[in-house]
Short mmCIF file of C-alpha atoms in Angstrom, two decimals:
data_model
loop_
_atom_site.label_atom_id
_atom_site.label_comp_id
_atom_site.label_asym_id
_atom_site.label_seq_id
_atom_site.Cartn_x
_atom_site.Cartn_y
_atom_site.Cartn_z
CA MET A 1 -33.48 10.14 -64.15
CA ALA A 2 -33.30 9.34 -67.84
CA LEU A 3 -35.43 9.30 -70.93
CA GLN A 4 -35.61 6.79 -73.73
CA HIS A 5 -37.45 7.80 -76.87
CA HIS A 6 -37.91 6.72 -80.48
CA PRO A 7 -38.74 9.70 -82.70
CA VAL A 8 -41.16 9.26 -85.56
CA THR A 9 -39.17 8.81 -88.81
CA ASN A 10 -39.09 12.06 -90.77
CA ARG A 11 -37.00 13.18 -93.74
CA ILE A 12 -34.27 15.72 -92.97
CA LEU A 13 -32.20 17.51 -95.63
CA ILE A 14 -28.78 18.82 -94.54
CA VAL A 15 -26.77 21.26 -96.66
CA ASP A 16 -23.21 22.09 -95.56
CA ASP A 17 -20.10 22.57 -97.71
CA GLU A 18 -17.88 20.79 -95.14
CA ALA A 19 -18.01 17.02 -95.76
CA SER A 20 -16.86 16.07 -92.26
CA LEU A 21 -19.61 18.10 -90.62
CA ARG A 22 -22.21 16.58 -92.94
CA THR A 23 -21.03 13.11 -91.97
CA VAL A 24 -21.08 13.77 -88.23
CA LEU A 25 -24.46 15.50 -88.23
CA SER A 26 -26.01 12.84 -90.47
CA ALA A 27 -24.82 10.04 -88.18
CA LEU A 28 -26.07 11.90 -85.11
CA LEU A 29 -29.56 12.44 -86.54
CA ARG A 30 -29.85 8.88 -87.86
CA LYS A 31 -29.22 7.66 -84.31
CA GLU A 32 -32.16 9.84 -83.29
CA GLY A 33 -34.35 7.98 -85.81
CA PHE A 34 -34.47 10.52 -88.66
CA ASP A 35 -34.17 9.71 -92.37
CA VAL A 36 -31.25 11.95 -93.42
CA THR A 37 -29.99 13.19 -96.78
CA ALA A 38 -26.92 15.46 -96.89
CA VAL A 39 -25.54 17.57 -99.75
CA GLY A 40 -22.67 20.02 -100.13
CA SER A 41 -24.27 23.03 -101.81
CA ALA A 42 -27.45 25.10 -101.79
CA LYS A 43 -28.02 24.33 -105.49
CA GLU A 44 -28.03 20.57 -104.77
CA ALA A 45 -30.47 21.18 -101.92
CA LEU A 46 -32.88 23.14 -104.12
CA ASP A 47 -32.73 20.42 -106.81
CA LEU A 48 -33.54 17.72 -104.22
CA LEU A 49 -36.39 19.76 -102.79
CA GLN A 50 -37.89 20.18 -106.23
CA ASN A 51 -37.50 16.49 -107.11
CA SER A 52 -38.98 15.38 -103.78
CA GLN A 53 -42.18 17.28 -104.51
CA HIS A 54 -42.84 15.04 -107.52
CA SER A 55 -41.31 11.78 -106.34
CA THR A 56 -43.48 8.69 -106.02
CA GLN A 57 -40.80 6.80 -104.09
CA HIS A 58 -40.18 9.26 -101.24
CA ASP A 59 -42.20 11.68 -99.17
CA PRO A 60 -41.18 15.36 -99.33
CA PHE A 61 -38.56 16.55 -96.85
CA ASP A 62 -39.88 17.60 -93.45
CA VAL A 63 -37.04 19.91 -92.31
CA LEU A 64 -34.11 21.66 -93.99
CA ILE A 65 -30.90 22.31 -92.01
CA ALA A 66 -28.62 24.80 -93.77
CA ASP A 67 -25.16 26.08 -92.91
CA LEU A 68 -24.91 29.87 -93.00
CA ARG A 69 -21.46 30.26 -94.60
CA MET A 70 -21.31 28.49 -97.99
CA PRO A 71 -19.78 29.43 -101.36
CA GLU A 72 -21.91 30.55 -104.33
CA MET A 73 -25.18 30.63 -102.36
CA ASP A 74 -25.11 31.05 -98.57
CA GLY A 75 -27.64 29.92 -95.99
CA MET A 76 -29.55 33.21 -95.88
CA GLN A 77 -30.01 33.19 -99.67
CA LEU A 78 -31.12 29.57 -99.53
CA LEU A 79 -33.53 30.46 -96.72
CA GLN A 80 -35.06 33.21 -98.88
CA LYS A 81 -35.57 30.91 -101.87
CA THR A 82 -36.90 28.07 -99.71
CA THR A 83 -39.47 30.18 -97.87
CA GLN A 84 -40.71 31.52 -101.20
CA GLN A 85 -40.96 28.17 -102.97
CA TYR A 86 -41.73 25.87 -100.00
CA PRO A 87 -43.39 28.04 -97.33
CA ASP A 88 -44.48 25.00 -95.28
CA LEU A 89 -40.90 23.65 -94.93
CA PRO A 90 -39.20 24.59 -91.61
CA VAL A 91 -35.63 25.81 -92.10
CA ILE A 92 -32.99 25.65 -89.36
CA ILE A 93 -29.88 27.79 -89.85
CA LEU A 94 -26.68 26.22 -88.48
CA THR A 95 -23.47 28.19 -88.16
CA ALA A 96 -20.28 28.73 -86.20
CA HIS A 97 -20.57 32.49 -86.66
CA GLY A 98 -23.74 33.17 -84.71
CA THR A 99 -24.70 36.50 -83.26
CA VAL A 100 -27.99 37.76 -81.92
CA ASP A 101 -28.32 40.15 -84.87
CA ILE A 102 -27.95 37.35 -87.41
CA ALA A 103 -30.33 35.17 -85.40
CA VAL A 104 -32.97 37.89 -85.41
CA GLN A 105 -32.46 38.46 -89.14
CA ALA A 106 -32.79 34.75 -89.92
CA LEU A 107 -35.89 34.34 -87.80
CA LYS A 108 -37.52 37.43 -89.32
CA GLN A 109 -36.89 36.05 -92.79
CA GLY A 110 -38.75 32.88 -91.89
CA ALA A 111 -36.21 30.53 -90.30
CA PHE A 112 -37.74 28.15 -87.81
CA ASP A 113 -34.73 28.31 -85.51
CA PHE A 114 -31.05 29.22 -85.37
CA LEU A 115 -28.32 27.03 -83.83
CA THR A 116 -24.61 27.67 -83.37
CA LYS A 117 -21.76 25.19 -83.62
CA PRO A 118 -20.67 23.31 -81.60
CA TYR A 119 -24.15 21.93 -81.05
CA GLU A 120 -25.35 19.23 -78.65
CA ARG A 121 -27.20 16.11 -79.79
CA GLU A 122 -30.19 16.68 -77.53
CA GLU A 123 -30.38 20.36 -78.52
CA ILE A 124 -30.61 19.79 -82.25
CA ALA A 125 -32.88 16.74 -81.86
CA GLN A 126 -35.30 18.78 -79.73
CA VAL A 127 -35.38 21.60 -82.30
CA LEU A 128 -36.01 19.10 -85.09
CA ARG A 129 -38.89 17.50 -83.22
CA LYS A 130 -40.50 20.92 -82.77
CA ALA A 131 -40.00 21.70 -86.46
CA VAL A 132 -41.67 18.41 -87.43
CA VAL A 133 -44.65 19.28 -85.25
CA GLN A 134 -44.97 22.69 -86.96
CA ARG A 135 -44.89 21.13 -90.43
CA GLY A 136 -47.49 18.60 -89.38
CA LYS A 137 -49.77 21.37 -88.15
CA ILE A 138 -49.40 23.25 -91.44
CA LEU A 139 -50.09 20.16 -93.56
CA GLY A 140 -52.94 19.01 -91.36
CA LYS A 141 -51.06 15.91 -90.26
CA THR A 142 -50.65 14.57 -86.76
CA HIS A 143 -47.07 13.99 -85.70
CA SER A 144 -47.66 12.47 -82.31
CA THR A 145 -45.58 10.37 -80.01
CA ASN A 146 -47.19 7.18 -78.80
CA VAL A 147 -46.95 6.76 -75.07
CA ASN A 148 -45.82 3.18 -75.65
CA GLN A 149 -42.96 4.38 -77.88
CA GLN A 150 -41.75 7.13 -75.56
CA GLN A 151 -41.35 5.69 -72.07
CA GLU A 152 -40.13 8.09 -69.40
CA LEU A 153 -37.84 6.32 -67.00
CA ILE A 154 -37.76 8.22 -63.71
CA ILE A 155 -34.89 6.38 -62.07
CA GLY A 156 -34.42 6.25 -58.32
CA ALA A 157 -35.78 4.49 -55.25
CA SER A 158 -34.79 7.22 -52.79
CA PRO A 159 -37.58 8.80 -50.72
CA GLN A 160 -37.27 12.02 -52.75
CA MET A 161 -37.77 10.25 -56.07
CA GLN A 162 -40.62 8.13 -54.74
CA THR A 163 -42.38 11.33 -53.70
CA ILE A 164 -41.88 12.81 -57.17
CA GLN A 165 -43.15 9.65 -58.86
CA ASN A 166 -46.25 9.77 -56.67
CA ILE A 167 -46.90 13.43 -57.57
CA ILE A 168 -46.51 12.65 -61.28
CA GLN A 169 -49.07 9.84 -61.03
CA ARG A 170 -51.53 12.10 -59.22
CA VAL A 171 -51.35 15.18 -61.41
CA ALA A 172 -50.39 13.81 -64.86
CA ASP A 173 -53.91 13.40 -66.21
CA THR A 174 -55.24 16.71 -64.93
CA PRO A 175 -55.32 20.22 -66.43
CA THR A 176 -53.41 21.55 -63.41
CA THR A 177 -50.46 23.85 -64.08
CA VAL A 178 -47.17 22.47 -62.73
CA LEU A 179 -44.03 24.36 -61.71
CA ILE A 180 -40.87 22.21 -61.74
CA THR A 181 -37.85 23.56 -59.90
CA GLY A 182 -34.32 22.26 -59.43
CA GLU A 183 -30.69 22.78 -60.33
CA PRO A 184 -29.53 22.44 -63.95
CA GLY A 185 -29.16 18.82 -64.99
CA THR A 186 -31.64 17.34 -62.50
CA GLY A 187 -34.13 16.29 -65.19
CA LYS A 188 -36.85 18.94 -65.20
CA GLU A 189 -37.75 18.38 -68.85
CA LEU A 190 -37.96 14.62 -68.31
CA VAL A 191 -40.51 15.14 -65.54
CA ALA A 192 -42.52 17.40 -67.85
CA GLN A 193 -42.44 14.71 -70.55
CA ALA A 194 -43.53 12.11 -68.00
CA LEU A 195 -46.50 14.32 -67.05
CA HIS A 196 -47.42 14.64 -70.74
CA ALA A 197 -47.04 10.90 -71.44
CA GLY A 198 -49.20 10.02 -68.45
CA SER A 199 -52.04 12.31 -69.52
CA SER A 200 -54.90 11.93 -71.96
CA ARG A 201 -52.99 14.43 -74.14
CA HIS A 202 -50.14 12.00 -74.78
CA ALA A 203 -51.06 11.57 -78.47
CA GLN A 204 -50.88 15.34 -79.01
CA PRO A 205 -47.75 17.54 -79.31
CA PHE A 206 -45.30 18.12 -76.49
CA ILE A 207 -43.60 21.46 -77.16
CA CYS A 208 -40.67 22.82 -75.15
CA MET A 209 -39.54 26.45 -75.28
CA ASN A 210 -36.34 27.52 -73.52
CA CYS A 211 -37.11 31.10 -72.53
CA ALA A 212 -33.44 31.83 -71.81
CA ALA A 213 -32.30 30.81 -75.29
CA ILE A 214 -34.46 33.22 -77.31
CA PRO A 215 -33.63 36.93 -77.78
CA VAL A 216 -35.90 39.04 -75.58
CA GLU A 217 -37.34 40.92 -78.56
CA LEU A 218 -38.55 37.63 -80.09
CA LEU A 219 -40.07 35.98 -77.02
CA GLU A 220 -43.60 37.29 -77.51
CA SER A 221 -43.80 36.28 -81.17
CA GLU A 222 -42.24 32.88 -80.37
CA LEU A 223 -44.96 32.25 -77.81
CA PHE A 224 -47.95 33.68 -79.63
CA GLY A 225 -46.91 33.75 -83.30
CA TYR A 226 -47.30 36.37 -85.99
CA GLU A 227 -48.83 36.83 -89.41
CA LYS A 228 -46.89 37.67 -92.56
CA GLY A 229 -46.03 41.36 -92.79
CA ILE A 230 -47.85 42.32 -89.57
CA ALA A 231 -45.83 44.10 -86.88
CA THR A 232 -42.59 42.55 -88.20
CA ALA A 233 -40.57 42.37 -91.40
CA THR A 234 -41.39 38.71 -91.78
CA SER A 235 -42.15 37.15 -95.17
CA THR A 236 -44.06 34.13 -93.83
CA ASN A 237 -46.63 33.28 -91.20
CA LYS A 238 -45.18 31.72 -88.08
CA PRO A 239 -47.32 29.91 -85.51
CA GLY A 240 -46.35 30.46 -81.89
CA ARG A 241 -45.60 27.74 -79.39
CA PHE A 242 -49.13 27.90 -77.96
CA GLU A 243 -50.55 27.18 -81.40
CA LEU A 244 -48.07 24.36 -82.04
CA ALA A 245 -48.95 22.78 -78.69
CA GLN A 246 -52.72 23.05 -79.18
CA GLY A 247 -54.39 20.01 -77.67
CA GLY A 248 -51.13 18.97 -76.05
CA THR A 249 -48.59 20.24 -73.53
CA LEU A 250 -46.35 23.32 -73.54
CA LEU A 251 -43.24 23.42 -71.33
CA LEU A 252 -41.82 26.87 -70.64
CA ASP A 253 -38.29 26.06 -69.55
CA GLU A 254 -36.45 28.77 -67.58
CA VAL A 255 -39.68 30.71 -67.24
CA GLY A 256 -37.95 33.22 -64.95
CA HIS A 257 -36.29 34.74 -68.03
CA LEU A 258 -39.59 36.00 -69.47
CA PRO A 259 -39.75 39.82 -69.48
CA THR A 260 -42.55 41.38 -67.47
CA ASN A 261 -44.61 42.42 -70.51
CA VAL A 262 -44.68 38.81 -71.76
CA GLN A 263 -45.43 37.62 -68.21
CA ALA A 264 -48.54 39.81 -68.24
CA LYS A 265 -49.73 38.33 -71.53
CA LEU A 266 -49.03 34.79 -70.30
CA LEU A 267 -51.06 35.47 -67.16
CA HIS A 268 -53.95 36.64 -69.35
CA VAL A 269 -53.77 33.38 -71.34
CA LEU A 270 -53.89 31.31 -68.15
CA GLN A 271 -56.83 33.27 -66.81
CA LYS A 272 -58.92 33.49 -69.99
CA SER A 273 -57.74 30.44 -72.00
CA ILE A 274 -57.43 32.78 -74.98
CA PHE A 275 -54.34 34.37 -76.51
CA GLU A 276 -53.89 37.08 -79.11
CA SER A 277 -51.18 36.85 -81.77
CA VAL A 278 -49.32 39.92 -83.01
CA ASP A 279 -52.26 40.73 -85.34
CA ASN A 280 -54.54 40.77 -82.23
CA GLU A 281 -56.71 37.92 -83.48
CA PRO A 282 -58.09 36.08 -80.39
CA THR A 283 -57.47 32.32 -80.42
CA PRO A 284 -58.89 29.79 -77.92
CA VAL A 285 -56.24 27.88 -75.98
CA ASP A 286 -56.40 24.17 -75.23
CA VAL A 287 -52.92 23.63 -73.84
CA ARG A 288 -51.66 22.11 -70.61
CA LEU A 289 -48.94 24.46 -69.34
CA ILE A 290 -45.88 23.29 -67.40
CA ALA A 291 -43.14 25.70 -66.30
CA SER A 292 -39.64 24.97 -65.03
CA THR A 293 -36.79 27.01 -63.61
CA ASN A 294 -33.53 26.78 -61.69
CA GLN A 295 -34.06 30.30 -60.34
CA ASP A 296 -35.55 31.33 -57.01
CA LEU A 297 -38.79 32.89 -58.29
CA GLN A 298 -39.75 34.18 -54.85
CA GLN A 299 -36.52 36.15 -54.77
CA ALA A 300 -37.30 37.38 -58.29
CA ILE A 301 -40.71 38.52 -57.00
CA ALA A 302 -38.98 40.48 -54.22
CA GLN A 303 -36.73 42.07 -56.85
CA ARG A 304 -39.80 42.90 -58.99
CA THR A 305 -38.53 40.93 -61.98
CA PHE A 306 -41.25 38.27 -61.77
CA ARG A 307 -44.98 38.82 -61.24
CA GLU A 308 -46.35 37.43 -58.01
CA ASP A 309 -49.79 36.73 -59.53
CA LEU A 310 -48.20 34.73 -62.35
CA TYR A 311 -46.11 32.77 -59.86
CA TYR A 312 -49.22 31.59 -58.01
CA ARG A 313 -50.88 30.69 -61.31
CA LEU A 314 -47.90 28.54 -62.26
CA ASN A 315 -47.19 27.04 -58.85
CA VAL A 316 -50.46 25.15 -58.43
CA ALA A 317 -48.69 21.78 -58.30
CA PRO A 318 -45.02 22.30 -57.40
CA ILE A 319 -42.42 19.59 -58.05
CA HIS A 320 -38.90 20.16 -56.73
CA LEU A 321 -36.14 17.92 -58.08
CA PRO A 322 -33.33 17.20 -55.62
CA ALA A 323 -29.70 17.57 -56.63
CA LEU A 324 -27.95 14.26 -57.30
CA ARG A 325 -25.64 14.81 -54.31
CA GLU A 326 -28.77 14.73 -52.11
CA ARG A 327 -29.69 11.20 -53.26
CA PRO A 328 -26.44 9.23 -53.67
CA GLN A 329 -28.30 5.96 -53.08
CA ASP A 330 -29.81 6.36 -56.57
CA ILE A 331 -26.41 6.56 -58.30
CA PRO A 332 -25.85 2.76 -58.74
CA GLN A 333 -29.21 2.40 -60.47
CA LEU A 334 -28.50 5.41 -62.70
CA VAL A 335 -25.04 4.09 -63.55
CA GLN A 336 -26.53 0.72 -64.49
CA HIS A 337 -29.04 2.41 -66.79
CA PHE A 338 -26.44 4.60 -68.51
CA THR A 339 -24.05 1.67 -68.85
CA LYS A 340 -26.68 -0.33 -70.70
CA LYS A 341 -27.51 2.68 -72.89
CA TYR A 342 -23.91 3.39 -73.91
CA ASN A 343 -22.94 -0.25 -74.28
CA THR A 344 -25.49 -0.32 -77.09
CA ARG A 345 -24.51 3.03 -78.56
CA LEU A 346 -20.73 2.52 -78.39
CA GLY A 347 -20.65 -1.21 -79.14
CA LYS A 348 -19.16 -2.00 -75.72
CA GLN A 349 -19.70 -4.91 -73.34
CA ILE A 350 -19.03 -3.32 -69.97
CA GLU A 351 -20.59 -5.49 -67.26
CA ARG A 352 -20.24 -3.39 -64.14
CA PHE A 353 -18.42 -0.73 -62.12
CA SER A 354 -16.20 -2.02 -59.31
CA ALA A 355 -17.21 -1.40 -55.70
CA GLU A 356 -14.33 1.09 -55.29
CA ALA A 357 -15.35 2.99 -58.43
CA MET A 358 -18.98 3.08 -57.36
CA HIS A 359 -17.97 4.38 -53.92
CA LEU A 360 -16.15 7.31 -55.50
CA LEU A 361 -19.13 8.05 -57.77
CA GLN A 362 -21.40 8.16 -54.74
CA ALA A 363 -18.95 10.39 -52.83
CA TYR A 364 -18.59 12.92 -55.67
CA SER A 365 -20.62 16.15 -55.38
CA TRP A 366 -21.96 16.15 -59.00
CA PRO A 367 -22.25 19.88 -59.70
CA GLY A 368 -23.75 19.01 -63.10
CA ASN A 369 -26.18 16.53 -61.53
CA VAL A 370 -27.60 13.60 -63.56
CA ARG A 371 -26.47 15.12 -66.86
CA GLU A 372 -22.88 15.15 -65.61
CA LEU A 373 -23.19 11.55 -64.38
CA GLU A 374 -24.39 10.44 -67.82
CA ASN A 375 -21.46 12.25 -69.47
CA VAL A 376 -19.00 10.59 -67.07
CA VAL A 377 -20.41 7.12 -67.73
CA GLU A 378 -20.28 7.66 -71.50
CA ARG A 379 -16.70 8.98 -71.36
CA THR A 380 -15.57 6.16 -69.06
CA LEU A 381 -17.09 3.44 -71.25
CA LEU A 382 -15.62 5.02 -74.37
CA PHE A 383 -12.03 4.54 -73.16
CA ALA A 384 -12.52 1.32 -71.14
CA ASP A 385 -10.59 -1.80 -72.19
CA THR A 386 -12.01 -4.30 -69.69
CA HIS A 387 -15.46 -5.59 -68.76
CA CYS A 388 -15.26 -4.04 -65.28
CA ILE A 389 -14.73 -0.31 -64.67
CA ALA A 390 -12.02 0.13 -62.03
CA GLN A 391 -11.40 3.15 -59.84
CA SER A 392 -8.45 4.15 -62.02
CA ASP A 393 -10.72 4.30 -65.10
CA LEU A 394 -12.74 7.22 -63.69
CA PRO A 395 -12.10 10.80 -64.88
CA PRO A 396 -9.57 12.92 -62.92
CA GLU A 397 -12.21 15.20 -61.40
CA ILE A 398 -13.85 12.21 -59.74
CA LEU A 399 -10.56 10.84 -58.43
CA ALA A 400 -9.42 14.22 -57.15
CA GLN A 401 -12.43 14.90 -54.94
CA VAL A 402 -11.97 13.66 -51.38
CA GLN A 403 -13.99 13.85 -48.22
CA THR A 404 -11.54 16.20 -46.46
CA ASP A 405 -9.61 19.39 -47.19
CA ASP A 406 -6.62 18.11 -45.20
CA PRO A 407 -3.56 18.46 -47.53
CA ALA A 408 -2.03 15.32 -46.02
CA THR A 409 -4.89 13.16 -47.29
CA ALA A 410 -6.03 15.15 -50.31
CA ALA A 411 -3.77 13.14 -52.62
CA GLN A 412 -5.12 9.71 -51.67
CA THR A 413 -8.32 7.82 -52.38
CA GLN A 414 -9.95 5.49 -49.89
CA SER A 415 -8.02 2.52 -51.25
CA GLY A 416 -4.73 4.36 -50.66
CA SER A 417 -3.74 4.92 -54.30
CA PHE A 418 -1.88 8.21 -54.80
CA ILE A 419 -3.46 10.94 -56.95
CA PRO A 420 -0.99 12.95 -59.09
CA MET A 421 -0.30 16.54 -58.06
CA LYS A 422 -1.37 17.78 -61.51
CA THR A 423 -4.80 16.25 -60.98
CA ILE A 424 -5.27 18.04 -57.66
CA VAL A 425 -4.08 21.36 -59.14
CA ARG A 426 -6.51 20.89 -62.03
CA LYS A 427 -9.31 20.24 -59.56
CA LYS A 428 -8.57 23.37 -57.52
CA THR A 429 -8.25 25.45 -60.69
CA ALA A 430 -11.66 24.23 -61.85
CA GLN A 431 -13.17 25.22 -58.50
CA ILE A 432 -11.76 28.76 -58.81
CA GLU A 433 -12.92 29.03 -62.44
CA ARG A 434 -16.41 27.89 -61.44
CA VAL A 435 -16.70 30.60 -58.77
CA LEU A 436 -15.48 33.33 -61.14
CA ILE A 437 -17.81 32.28 -63.97
CA GLU A 438 -20.86 31.88 -61.73
CA THR A 439 -20.19 35.33 -60.22
CA ALA A 440 -19.83 36.96 -63.65
CA LEU A 441 -23.03 35.31 -64.92
CA LYS A 442 -24.92 36.37 -61.82
CA GLU A 443 -23.75 39.97 -62.17
CA THR A 444 -24.79 40.08 -65.84
CA GLY A 445 -28.13 38.35 -65.37
CA GLY A 446 -26.95 35.23 -67.19
CA ASN A 447 -25.75 37.11 -70.29
CA VAL A 448 -22.86 35.05 -71.68
CA THR A 449 -21.49 37.80 -73.92
CA ARG A 450 -21.26 40.39 -71.15
CA ALA A 451 -19.93 37.81 -68.69
CA ALA A 452 -17.13 36.98 -71.13
CA GLN A 453 -16.28 40.67 -71.37
CA LYS A 454 -16.09 40.90 -67.58
CA LEU A 455 -13.77 37.89 -67.43
CA LYS A 456 -11.72 39.26 -70.36
CA ILE A 457 -12.01 36.06 -72.39
CA SER A 458 -13.76 35.31 -75.67
CA ARG A 459 -17.42 34.31 -75.68
CA LYS A 460 -16.45 31.01 -77.33
CA SER A 461 -13.90 30.26 -74.59
CA LEU A 462 -16.51 30.98 -71.93
CA GLN A 463 -19.07 28.69 -73.60
CA LEU A 464 -16.55 25.84 -73.76
CA LYS A 465 -15.51 26.39 -70.15
CA MET A 466 -19.18 26.45 -69.02
CA LYS A 467 -19.74 23.15 -70.82
CA GLU A 468 -16.62 21.65 -69.25
CA LEU A 469 -17.70 22.68 -65.75
CA GLY A 470 -21.31 21.53 -66.18
CA LEU A 471 -22.71 25.06 -65.97
CA ARG A 472 -24.98 24.80 -69.01
CA ASP A 473 -28.57 23.43 -69.16
CA SER A 474 -29.97 20.83 -71.53
CA PRO A 475 -30.65 21.96 -74.19
CA PRO A 476 -27.15 23.73 -73.61
CA HIS A 477 -28.34 27.26 -74.24
CA THR A 478 -29.33 28.13 -70.69
CA PHE A 479 -28.05 31.66 -70.58
CA ALA A 480 -28.76 34.74 -72.67
CA VAL A 481 -26.41 35.62 -75.50
#
């Protein structure tokens, strides 16, 4: 399952005192279709913002991305000046020194969002698209995505995928609430985007909110918004996700992470089609709601962490996405799609994967599902020197996995080539690390910080290990901080 999209061109201003980071981020966002300008200081950014307001050659900037730690004037000071002088400009704070306290402080002072380095391409692109929608709402513009420009490609001819494609066709252009379930990396957000693109709302906003990525104390205001100076220390108005998605579609990703008080308010919105912001002003709702989760919500109901009445409101049209290991017949088609995609992106001319290589890909268990497969294809193409990907070109974790636990055969692939002992040890080590990390996350309710403390490693090390083992969602901030 994969998505191809072409974002509407919008002007992005990046301010970061590290030249290498400016270069990398600028190149990344240009590939996503944004018009990017990057500077090295807050003063340069303020000068550009002022000049853009009076320029006849360029439109004003649509989003500002600012590093937190900078000399002379840091990101928080720049945020304060920007929200005062340009209150309609969304500001995203980017830093390697993120904590929940700083995130809350930045958001209360008017930041649109807060991202920590290292960031993922899809994560920052998704946040930027949401910021563009908010600015368009404020300015009375329509930043929409044409259904012909954003084509969802639900790849797979397996019976499971044919069933899902049929459900999407049946329910896309209805107001019915959909609950999408499945393991991380199976493509839940892509299905939600396909439902939006196939509906009469396709010209209106598609807004995604990852409920697991937002501090609990901010979830209600993120959903329903707040007014300046009311109930918070905020200096600006901030529309909630329901308001941003008005007329369009709202995806609540990882909906099982909503606290029960917010669940109650969400249920009221679904029942009455009206929500109240923090200032208690009732607002009519015209939003198609889609929810997704990799949790067992029925088990959460039994544990009294998820409301049963809300579950039935959400689960009107259920769509369950199978794990990739359950549909190996779709892997060749997916590999072909990703090969074409990364040939273009990396300037390669890879023609195919050999039969032996494809056999190993189909035999692998894919704990990270389609997202992991895409990463493997990209990595393999990046280092390939021939037009055909051979078995030996595949990553070690693919080569090390065999159909049996018999030590006598564990070091050989089907073609008889010997796998180095270090590769097998690395594979077994990764399996043990996966079990320990999953157990720690389960015991801490998905809280990465507390899980790291249990494992007696740094939070940064745990995040990197989770990424390496395919334990993070996309966007990569699945778990609480």
